[in-house]
PDB file of C-alpha atoms in Angstrom:
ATOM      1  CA  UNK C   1     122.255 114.488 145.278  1.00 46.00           C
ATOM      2  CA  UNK C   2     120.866 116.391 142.333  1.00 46.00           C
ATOM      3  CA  UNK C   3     120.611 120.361 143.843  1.00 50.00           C
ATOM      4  CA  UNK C   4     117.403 121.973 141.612  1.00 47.00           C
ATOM      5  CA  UNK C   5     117.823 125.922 141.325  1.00 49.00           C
ATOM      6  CA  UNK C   6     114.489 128.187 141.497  1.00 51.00           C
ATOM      7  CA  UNK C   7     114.603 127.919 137.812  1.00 49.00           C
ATOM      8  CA  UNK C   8     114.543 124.143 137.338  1.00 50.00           C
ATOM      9  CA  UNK C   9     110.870 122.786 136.576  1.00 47.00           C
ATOM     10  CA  UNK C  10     109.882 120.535 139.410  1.00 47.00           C
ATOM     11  CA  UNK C  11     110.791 116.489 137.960  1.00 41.00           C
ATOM     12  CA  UNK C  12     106.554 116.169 137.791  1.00 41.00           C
ATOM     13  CA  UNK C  13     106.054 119.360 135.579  1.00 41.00           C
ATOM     14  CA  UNK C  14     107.585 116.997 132.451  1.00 38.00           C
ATOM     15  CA  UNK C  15     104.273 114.775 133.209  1.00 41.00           C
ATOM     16  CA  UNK C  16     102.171 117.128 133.382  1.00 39.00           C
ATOM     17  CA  UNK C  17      99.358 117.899 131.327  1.00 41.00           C
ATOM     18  CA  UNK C  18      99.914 121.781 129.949  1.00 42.00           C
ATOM     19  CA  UNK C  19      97.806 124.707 130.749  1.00 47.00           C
ATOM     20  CA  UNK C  20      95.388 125.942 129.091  1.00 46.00           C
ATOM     21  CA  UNK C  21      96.995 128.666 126.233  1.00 48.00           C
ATOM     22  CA  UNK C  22     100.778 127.218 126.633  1.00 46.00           C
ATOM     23  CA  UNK C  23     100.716 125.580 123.513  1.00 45.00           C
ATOM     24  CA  UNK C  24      99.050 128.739 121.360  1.00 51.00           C
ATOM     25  CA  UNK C  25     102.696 128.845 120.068  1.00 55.00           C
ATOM     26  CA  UNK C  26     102.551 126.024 118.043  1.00 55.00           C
ATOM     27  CA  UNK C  27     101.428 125.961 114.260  1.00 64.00           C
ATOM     28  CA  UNK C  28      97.627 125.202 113.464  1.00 73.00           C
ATOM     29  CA  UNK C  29      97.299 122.744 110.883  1.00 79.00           C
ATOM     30  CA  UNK C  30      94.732 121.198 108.889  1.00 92.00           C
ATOM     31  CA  UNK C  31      94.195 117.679 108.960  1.00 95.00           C
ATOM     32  CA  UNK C  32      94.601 114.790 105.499  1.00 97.00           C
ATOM     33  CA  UNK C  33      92.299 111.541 106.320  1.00 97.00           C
ATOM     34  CA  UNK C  34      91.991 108.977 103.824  1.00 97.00           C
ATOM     35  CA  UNK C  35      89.200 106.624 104.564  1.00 95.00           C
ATOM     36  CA  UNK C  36      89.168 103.820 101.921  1.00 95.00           C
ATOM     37  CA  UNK C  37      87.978 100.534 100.879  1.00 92.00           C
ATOM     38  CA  UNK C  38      86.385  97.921  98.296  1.00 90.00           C
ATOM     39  CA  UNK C  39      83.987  98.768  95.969  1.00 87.00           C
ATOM     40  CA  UNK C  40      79.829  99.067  98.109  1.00 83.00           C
ATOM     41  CA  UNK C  41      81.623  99.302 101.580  1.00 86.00           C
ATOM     42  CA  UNK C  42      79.907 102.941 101.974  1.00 85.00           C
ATOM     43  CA  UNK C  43      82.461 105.389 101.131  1.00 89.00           C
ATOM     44  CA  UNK C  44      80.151 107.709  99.517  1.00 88.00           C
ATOM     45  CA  UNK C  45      77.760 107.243 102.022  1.00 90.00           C
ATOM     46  CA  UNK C  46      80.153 107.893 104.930  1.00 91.00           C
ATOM     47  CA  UNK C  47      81.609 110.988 102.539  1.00 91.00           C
ATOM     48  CA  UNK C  48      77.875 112.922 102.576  1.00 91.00           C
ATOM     49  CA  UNK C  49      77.478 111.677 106.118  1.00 92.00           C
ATOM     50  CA  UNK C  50      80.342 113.623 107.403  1.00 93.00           C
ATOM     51  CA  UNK C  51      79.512 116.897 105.252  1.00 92.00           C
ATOM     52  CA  UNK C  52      76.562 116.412 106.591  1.00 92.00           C
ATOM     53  CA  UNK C  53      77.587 116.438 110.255  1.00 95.00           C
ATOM     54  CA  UNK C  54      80.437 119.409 109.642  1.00 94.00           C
ATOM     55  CA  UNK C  55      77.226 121.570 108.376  1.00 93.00           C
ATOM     56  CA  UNK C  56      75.351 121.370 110.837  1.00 94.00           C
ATOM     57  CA  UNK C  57      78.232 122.981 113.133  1.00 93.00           C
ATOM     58  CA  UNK C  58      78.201 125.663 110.662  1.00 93.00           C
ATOM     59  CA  UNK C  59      81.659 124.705 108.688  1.00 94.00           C
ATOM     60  CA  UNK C  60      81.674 125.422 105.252  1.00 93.00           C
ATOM     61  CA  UNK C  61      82.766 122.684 103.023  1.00 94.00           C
ATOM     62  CA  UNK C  62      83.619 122.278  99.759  1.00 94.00           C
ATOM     63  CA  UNK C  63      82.365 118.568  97.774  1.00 94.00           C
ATOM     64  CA  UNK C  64      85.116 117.629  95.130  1.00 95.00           C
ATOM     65  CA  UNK C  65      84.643 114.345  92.660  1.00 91.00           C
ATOM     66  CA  UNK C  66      86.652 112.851  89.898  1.00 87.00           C
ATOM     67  CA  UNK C  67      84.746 109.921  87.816  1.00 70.00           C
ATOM     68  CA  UNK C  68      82.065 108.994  89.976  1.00 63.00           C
ATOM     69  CA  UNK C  69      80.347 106.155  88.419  1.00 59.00           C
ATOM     70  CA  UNK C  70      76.883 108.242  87.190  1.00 60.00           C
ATOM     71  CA  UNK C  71      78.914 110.061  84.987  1.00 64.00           C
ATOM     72  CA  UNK C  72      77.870 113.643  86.410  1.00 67.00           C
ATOM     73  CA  UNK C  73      79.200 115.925  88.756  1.00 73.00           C
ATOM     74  CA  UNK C  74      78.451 114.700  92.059  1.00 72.00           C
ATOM     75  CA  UNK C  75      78.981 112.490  94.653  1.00 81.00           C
ATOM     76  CA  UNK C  76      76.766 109.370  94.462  1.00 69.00           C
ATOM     77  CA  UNK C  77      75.963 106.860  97.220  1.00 76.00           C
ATOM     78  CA  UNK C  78      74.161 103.274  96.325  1.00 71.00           C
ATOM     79  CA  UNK C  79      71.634 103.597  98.823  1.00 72.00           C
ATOM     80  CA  UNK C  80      70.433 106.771  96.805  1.00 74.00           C
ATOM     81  CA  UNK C  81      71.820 109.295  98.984  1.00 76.00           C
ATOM     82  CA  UNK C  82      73.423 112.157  95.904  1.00 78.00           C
ATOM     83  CA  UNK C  83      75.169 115.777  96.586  1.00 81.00           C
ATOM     84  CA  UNK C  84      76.047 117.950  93.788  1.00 85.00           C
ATOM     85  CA  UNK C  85      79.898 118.547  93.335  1.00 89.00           C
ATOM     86  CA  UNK C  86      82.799 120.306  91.939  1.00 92.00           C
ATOM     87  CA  UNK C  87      84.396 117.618  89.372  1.00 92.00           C
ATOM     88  CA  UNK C  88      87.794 117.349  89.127  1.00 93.00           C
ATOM     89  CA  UNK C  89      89.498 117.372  86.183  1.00 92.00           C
ATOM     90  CA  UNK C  90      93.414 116.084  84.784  1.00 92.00           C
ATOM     91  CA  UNK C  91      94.953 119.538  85.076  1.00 92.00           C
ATOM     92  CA  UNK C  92      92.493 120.716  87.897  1.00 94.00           C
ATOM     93  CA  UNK C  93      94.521 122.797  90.365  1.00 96.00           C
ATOM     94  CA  UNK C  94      92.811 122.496  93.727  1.00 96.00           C
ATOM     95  CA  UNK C  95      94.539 125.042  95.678  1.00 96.00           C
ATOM     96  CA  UNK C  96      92.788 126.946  92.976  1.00 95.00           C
ATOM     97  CA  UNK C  97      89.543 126.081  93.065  1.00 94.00           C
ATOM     98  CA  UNK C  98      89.378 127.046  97.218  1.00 94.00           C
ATOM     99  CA  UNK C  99      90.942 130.291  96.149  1.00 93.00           C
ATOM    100  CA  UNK C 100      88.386 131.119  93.905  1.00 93.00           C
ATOM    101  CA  UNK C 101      85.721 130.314  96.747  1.00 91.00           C
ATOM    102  CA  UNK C 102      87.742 132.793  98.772  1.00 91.00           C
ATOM    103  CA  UNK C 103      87.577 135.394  95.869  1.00 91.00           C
ATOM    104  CA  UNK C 104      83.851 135.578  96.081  1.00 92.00           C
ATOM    105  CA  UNK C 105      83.680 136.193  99.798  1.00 89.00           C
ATOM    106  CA  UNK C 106      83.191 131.963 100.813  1.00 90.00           C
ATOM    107  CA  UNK C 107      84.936 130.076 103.251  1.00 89.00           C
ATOM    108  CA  UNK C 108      85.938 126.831 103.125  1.00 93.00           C
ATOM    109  CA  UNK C 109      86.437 125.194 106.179  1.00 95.00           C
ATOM    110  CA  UNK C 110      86.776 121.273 104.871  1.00 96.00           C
ATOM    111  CA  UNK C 111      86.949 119.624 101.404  1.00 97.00           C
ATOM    112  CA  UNK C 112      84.908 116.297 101.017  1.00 96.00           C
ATOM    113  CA  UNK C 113      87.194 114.400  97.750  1.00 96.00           C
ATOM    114  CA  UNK C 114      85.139 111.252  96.527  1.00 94.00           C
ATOM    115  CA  UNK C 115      86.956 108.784  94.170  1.00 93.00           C
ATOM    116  CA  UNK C 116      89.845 110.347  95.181  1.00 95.00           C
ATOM    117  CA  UNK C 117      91.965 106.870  93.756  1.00 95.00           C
ATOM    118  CA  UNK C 118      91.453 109.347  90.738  1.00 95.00           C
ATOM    119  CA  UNK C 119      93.538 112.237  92.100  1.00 96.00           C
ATOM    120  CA  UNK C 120      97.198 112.576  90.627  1.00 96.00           C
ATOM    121  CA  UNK C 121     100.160 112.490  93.128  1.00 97.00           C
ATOM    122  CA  UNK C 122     100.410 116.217  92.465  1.00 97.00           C
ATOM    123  CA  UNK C 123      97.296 116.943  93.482  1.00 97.00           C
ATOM    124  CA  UNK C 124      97.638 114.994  96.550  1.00 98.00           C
ATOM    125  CA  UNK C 125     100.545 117.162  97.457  1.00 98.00           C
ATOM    126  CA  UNK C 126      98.325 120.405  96.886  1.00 97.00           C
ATOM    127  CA  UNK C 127      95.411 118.639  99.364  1.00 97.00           C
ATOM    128  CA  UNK C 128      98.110 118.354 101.691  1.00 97.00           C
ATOM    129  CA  UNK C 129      99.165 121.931 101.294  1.00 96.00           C
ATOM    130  CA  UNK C 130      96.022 123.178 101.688  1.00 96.00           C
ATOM    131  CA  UNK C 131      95.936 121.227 105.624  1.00 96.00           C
ATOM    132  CA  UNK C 132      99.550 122.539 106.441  1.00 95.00           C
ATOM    133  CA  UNK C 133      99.048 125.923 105.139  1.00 94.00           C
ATOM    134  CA  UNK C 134      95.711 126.931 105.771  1.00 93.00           C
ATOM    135  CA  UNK C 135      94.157 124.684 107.641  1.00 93.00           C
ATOM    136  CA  UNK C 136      91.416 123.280 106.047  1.00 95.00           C
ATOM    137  CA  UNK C 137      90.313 119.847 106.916  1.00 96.00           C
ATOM    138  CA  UNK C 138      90.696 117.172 104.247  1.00 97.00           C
ATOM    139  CA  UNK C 139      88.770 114.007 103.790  1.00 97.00           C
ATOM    140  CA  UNK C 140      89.464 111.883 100.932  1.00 97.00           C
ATOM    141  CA  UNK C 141      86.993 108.487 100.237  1.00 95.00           C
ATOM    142  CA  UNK C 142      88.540 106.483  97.807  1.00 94.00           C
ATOM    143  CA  UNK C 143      89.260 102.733  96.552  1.00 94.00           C
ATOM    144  CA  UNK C 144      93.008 101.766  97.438  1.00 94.00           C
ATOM    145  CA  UNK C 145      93.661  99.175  94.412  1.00 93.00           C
ATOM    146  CA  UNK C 146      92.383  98.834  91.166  1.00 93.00           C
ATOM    147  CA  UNK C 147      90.851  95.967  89.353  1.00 93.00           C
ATOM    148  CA  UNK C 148      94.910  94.497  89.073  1.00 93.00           C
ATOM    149  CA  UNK C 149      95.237  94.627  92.867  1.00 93.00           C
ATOM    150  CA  UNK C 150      97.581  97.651  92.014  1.00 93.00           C
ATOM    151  CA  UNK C 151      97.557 100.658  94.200  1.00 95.00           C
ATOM    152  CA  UNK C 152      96.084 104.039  92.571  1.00 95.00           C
ATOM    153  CA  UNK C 153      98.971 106.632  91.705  1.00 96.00           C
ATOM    154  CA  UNK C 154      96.439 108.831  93.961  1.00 97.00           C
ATOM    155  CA  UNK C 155      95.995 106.271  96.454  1.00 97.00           C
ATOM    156  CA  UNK C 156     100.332 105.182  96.739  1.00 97.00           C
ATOM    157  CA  UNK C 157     100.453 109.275  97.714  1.00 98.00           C
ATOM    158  CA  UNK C 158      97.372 109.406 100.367  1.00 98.00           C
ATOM    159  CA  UNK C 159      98.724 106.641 101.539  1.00 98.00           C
ATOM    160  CA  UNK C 160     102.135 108.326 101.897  1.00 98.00           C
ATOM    161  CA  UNK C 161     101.070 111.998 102.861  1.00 97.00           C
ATOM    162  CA  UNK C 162      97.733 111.442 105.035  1.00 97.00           C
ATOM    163  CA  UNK C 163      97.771 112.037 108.788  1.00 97.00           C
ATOM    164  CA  UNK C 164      94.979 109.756 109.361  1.00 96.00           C
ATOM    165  CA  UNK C 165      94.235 106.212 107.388  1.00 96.00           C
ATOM    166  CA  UNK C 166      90.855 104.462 107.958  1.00 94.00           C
ATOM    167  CA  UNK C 167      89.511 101.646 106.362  1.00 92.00           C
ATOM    168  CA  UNK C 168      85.498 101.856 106.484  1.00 90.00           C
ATOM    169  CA  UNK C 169      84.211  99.195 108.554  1.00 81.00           C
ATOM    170  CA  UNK C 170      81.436  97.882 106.643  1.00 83.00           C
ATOM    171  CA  UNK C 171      82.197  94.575 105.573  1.00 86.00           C
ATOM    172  CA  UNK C 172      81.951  93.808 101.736  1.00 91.00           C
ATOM    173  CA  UNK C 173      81.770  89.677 101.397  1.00 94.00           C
ATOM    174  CA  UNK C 174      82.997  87.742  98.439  1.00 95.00           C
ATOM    175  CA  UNK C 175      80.595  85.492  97.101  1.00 95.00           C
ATOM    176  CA  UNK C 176      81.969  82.480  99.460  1.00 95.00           C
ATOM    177  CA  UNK C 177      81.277  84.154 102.128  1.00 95.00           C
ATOM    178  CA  UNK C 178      85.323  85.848 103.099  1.00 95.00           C
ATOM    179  CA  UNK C 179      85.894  89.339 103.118  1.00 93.00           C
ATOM    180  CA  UNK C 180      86.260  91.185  99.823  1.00 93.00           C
ATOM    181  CA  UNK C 181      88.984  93.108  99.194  1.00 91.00           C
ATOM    182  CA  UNK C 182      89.970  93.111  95.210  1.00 94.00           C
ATOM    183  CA  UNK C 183      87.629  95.009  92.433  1.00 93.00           C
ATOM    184  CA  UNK C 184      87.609  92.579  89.901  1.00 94.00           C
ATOM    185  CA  UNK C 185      86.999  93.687  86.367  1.00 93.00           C
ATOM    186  CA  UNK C 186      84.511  91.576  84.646  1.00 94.00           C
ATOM    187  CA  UNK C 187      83.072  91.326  80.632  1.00 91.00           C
ATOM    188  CA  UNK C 188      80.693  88.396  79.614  1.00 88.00           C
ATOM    189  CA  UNK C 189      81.748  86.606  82.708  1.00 89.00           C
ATOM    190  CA  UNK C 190      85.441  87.128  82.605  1.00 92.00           C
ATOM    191  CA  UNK C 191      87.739  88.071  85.268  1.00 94.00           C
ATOM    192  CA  UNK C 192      89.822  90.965  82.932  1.00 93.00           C
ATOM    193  CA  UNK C 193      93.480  91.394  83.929  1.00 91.00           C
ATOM    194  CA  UNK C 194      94.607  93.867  80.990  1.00 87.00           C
ATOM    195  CA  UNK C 195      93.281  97.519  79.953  1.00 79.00           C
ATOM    196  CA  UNK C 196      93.244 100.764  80.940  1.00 75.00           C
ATOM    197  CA  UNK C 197      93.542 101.411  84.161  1.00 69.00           C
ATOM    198  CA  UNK C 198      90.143 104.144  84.203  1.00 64.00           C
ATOM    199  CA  UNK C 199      87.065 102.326  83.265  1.00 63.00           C
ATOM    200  CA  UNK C 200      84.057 103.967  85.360  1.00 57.00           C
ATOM    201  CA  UNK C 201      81.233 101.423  86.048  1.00 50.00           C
ATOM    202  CA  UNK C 202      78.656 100.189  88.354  1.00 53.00           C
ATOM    203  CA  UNK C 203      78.699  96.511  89.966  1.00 52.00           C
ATOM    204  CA  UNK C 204      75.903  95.490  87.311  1.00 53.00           C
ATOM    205  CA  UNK C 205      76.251  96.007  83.914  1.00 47.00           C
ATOM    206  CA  UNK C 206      75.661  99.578  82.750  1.00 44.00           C
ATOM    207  CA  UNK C 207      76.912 102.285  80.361  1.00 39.00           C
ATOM    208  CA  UNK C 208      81.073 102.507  80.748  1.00 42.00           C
ATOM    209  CA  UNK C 209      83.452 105.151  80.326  1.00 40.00           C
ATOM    210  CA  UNK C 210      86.393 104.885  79.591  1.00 40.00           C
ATOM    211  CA  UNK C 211      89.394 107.336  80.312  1.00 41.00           C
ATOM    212  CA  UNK C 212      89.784 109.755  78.414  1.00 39.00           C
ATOM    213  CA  UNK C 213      86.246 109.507  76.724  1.00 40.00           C
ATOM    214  CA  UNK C 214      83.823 111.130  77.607  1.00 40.00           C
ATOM    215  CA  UNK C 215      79.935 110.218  78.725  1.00 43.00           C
ATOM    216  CA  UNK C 216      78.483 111.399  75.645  1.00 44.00           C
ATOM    217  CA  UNK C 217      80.684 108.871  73.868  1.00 47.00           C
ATOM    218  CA  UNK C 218      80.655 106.099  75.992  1.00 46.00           C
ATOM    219  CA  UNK C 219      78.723 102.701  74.513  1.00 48.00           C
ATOM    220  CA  UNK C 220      76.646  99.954  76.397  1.00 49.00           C
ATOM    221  CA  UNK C 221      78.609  97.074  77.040  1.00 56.00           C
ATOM    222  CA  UNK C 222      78.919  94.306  79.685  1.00 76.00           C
ATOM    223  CA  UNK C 223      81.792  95.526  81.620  1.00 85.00           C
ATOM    224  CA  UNK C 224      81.208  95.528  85.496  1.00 88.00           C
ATOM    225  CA  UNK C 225      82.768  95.345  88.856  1.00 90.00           C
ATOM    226  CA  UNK C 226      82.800  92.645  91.213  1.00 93.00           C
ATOM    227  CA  UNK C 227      84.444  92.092  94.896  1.00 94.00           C
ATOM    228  CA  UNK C 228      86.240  89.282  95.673  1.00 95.00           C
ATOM    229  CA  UNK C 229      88.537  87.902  98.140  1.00 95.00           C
ATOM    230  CA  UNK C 230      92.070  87.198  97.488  1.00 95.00           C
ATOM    231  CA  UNK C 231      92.002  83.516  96.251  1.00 96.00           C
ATOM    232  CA  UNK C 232      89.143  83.845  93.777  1.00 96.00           C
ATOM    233  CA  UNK C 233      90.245  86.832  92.308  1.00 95.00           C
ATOM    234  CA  UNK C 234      93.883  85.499  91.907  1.00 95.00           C
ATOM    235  CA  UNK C 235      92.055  82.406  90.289  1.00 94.00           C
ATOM    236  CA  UNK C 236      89.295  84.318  88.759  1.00 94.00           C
ATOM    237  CA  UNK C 237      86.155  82.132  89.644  1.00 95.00           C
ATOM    238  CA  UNK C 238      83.076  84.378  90.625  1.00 95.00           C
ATOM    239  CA  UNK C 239      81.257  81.724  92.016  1.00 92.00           C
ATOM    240  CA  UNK C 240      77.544  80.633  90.984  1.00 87.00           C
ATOM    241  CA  UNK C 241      75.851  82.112  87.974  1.00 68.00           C
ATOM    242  CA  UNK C 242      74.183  85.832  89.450  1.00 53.00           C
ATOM    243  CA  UNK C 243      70.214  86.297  89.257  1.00 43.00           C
ATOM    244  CA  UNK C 244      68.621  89.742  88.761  1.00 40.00           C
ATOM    245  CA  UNK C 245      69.317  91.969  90.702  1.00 40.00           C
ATOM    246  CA  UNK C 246      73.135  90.698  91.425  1.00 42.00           C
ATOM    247  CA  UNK C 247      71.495  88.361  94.091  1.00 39.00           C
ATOM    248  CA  UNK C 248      72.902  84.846  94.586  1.00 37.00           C
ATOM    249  CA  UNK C 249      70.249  81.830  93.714  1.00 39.00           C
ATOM    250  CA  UNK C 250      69.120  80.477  96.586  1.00 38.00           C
ATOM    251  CA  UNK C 251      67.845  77.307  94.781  1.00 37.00           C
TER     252      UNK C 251
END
């Protein structure tokens, strides 16, 4: 028979749930989500939805972007829904940029990083620093492969660091019908497989950039973006000619 001194916790206290204030010892930390998915799942919508929701509890957030699609500094959903953001650039340090919030007398209780498939490992690591060390929330919306069905440098390292991973839950369909998962790459009706691995567009055809030029020197071509599931991007067949609009023909 086990004897239990005065000091031994009774066997149920390991069970039990803890008081109120007996974990105030342990370390406070920020929190790295990564919520990601095909191209028109809602990312960007979901992004403004939950700044949205975080300021109207009074947090103070910060919007980051690198490359949306419109070519300016914000974040951009297709259901018309636009914020104004901080872009972020190659060499952007963005421990920095919350610092210099904090230097003119803001806080910054969250970031909000759209297109963050954009982000360089490094500055993965600093999002992450900025959770551990002073606990700002981080939410990162962002497109896990790109039109190779490669993962993102930025996305490998959310993948790695994040505390949470969510994929968003509105289904994108490939035009048989399966879900879409791959981006495929597309010029005059051509599944690309080569070229640089930047190449900001819309799904229809529009005005492209292309890493590292810049807006004011991009030119009109026919490059565009389409989803796909796995066998017809692997074979490249994007099913029935498209009418305006990027609706199928119904007859």
């Amino acid at each position: 028979m086990t004897v239990l001194s005065d000091s031994d916790p009774e066997p149920a206290d390991a069970l039990s749930v803890p008081v109120a204030g007996s974990r105030r010892g342990a370390p406070i930390v920020g929190k790295l989500k990564f919520c990601y998915g095909p191209m028109d799942c809602g990312k960007s919508t979901l992004a403004l939805q939950i700044d949205h929701n975080h300021a109207r509890q009074g947090r103070r957030g910060l919007l980051l972007v690198r490359h949306d699609r419109s070519g300016a500094p914000q974040i951009s959903s297709r259901i018309g829904i636009t914020r104004q953001a901080t872009e972020v650039g190659t060499d952007t340090d963005l421990r920095e940029l919350v610092r210099e919030r904090w230097s003119r007398g803001l806080h910054v209780d969250y970031l909000i990083v759209d297109e963050a498939q954009f982000l360089s490992p490094d500055q993965v690591d600093q999002l992450a620093e900025l959770a551990d060390d002073v606990q700002i929330d981080v939410y990162c919306f962002g497109i896990a492969t790109d039109f190779r069905s490669r993962l993102f440098p930025g996305a490998r390292r959310l993948f790695e660091l994040a505390d949470e991973l969510q994929p968003v839950q509105v289904e994108v369909l490939c035009w048989c019908g399966l879900p879409g998962r791959f981006n495929a790459r597309v010029r005059d009706g051509e599944v690309l497989r080569d070229g640089d691995t930047v190449v900001v567009a819309d799904t229809e055809p529009s005005v492209v950039e292309s890493s590292p030029v810049s807006p004011l020197g991009a030119e009109v071509t026919t490059v565009r973006y389409k989803v796909l599931c796995r066998r017809h991007f692997r074979v490249g067949d994007l099913g029935p000619v498209m009418g305006q609009h990027g609706q199928l023909r119904l007859t």
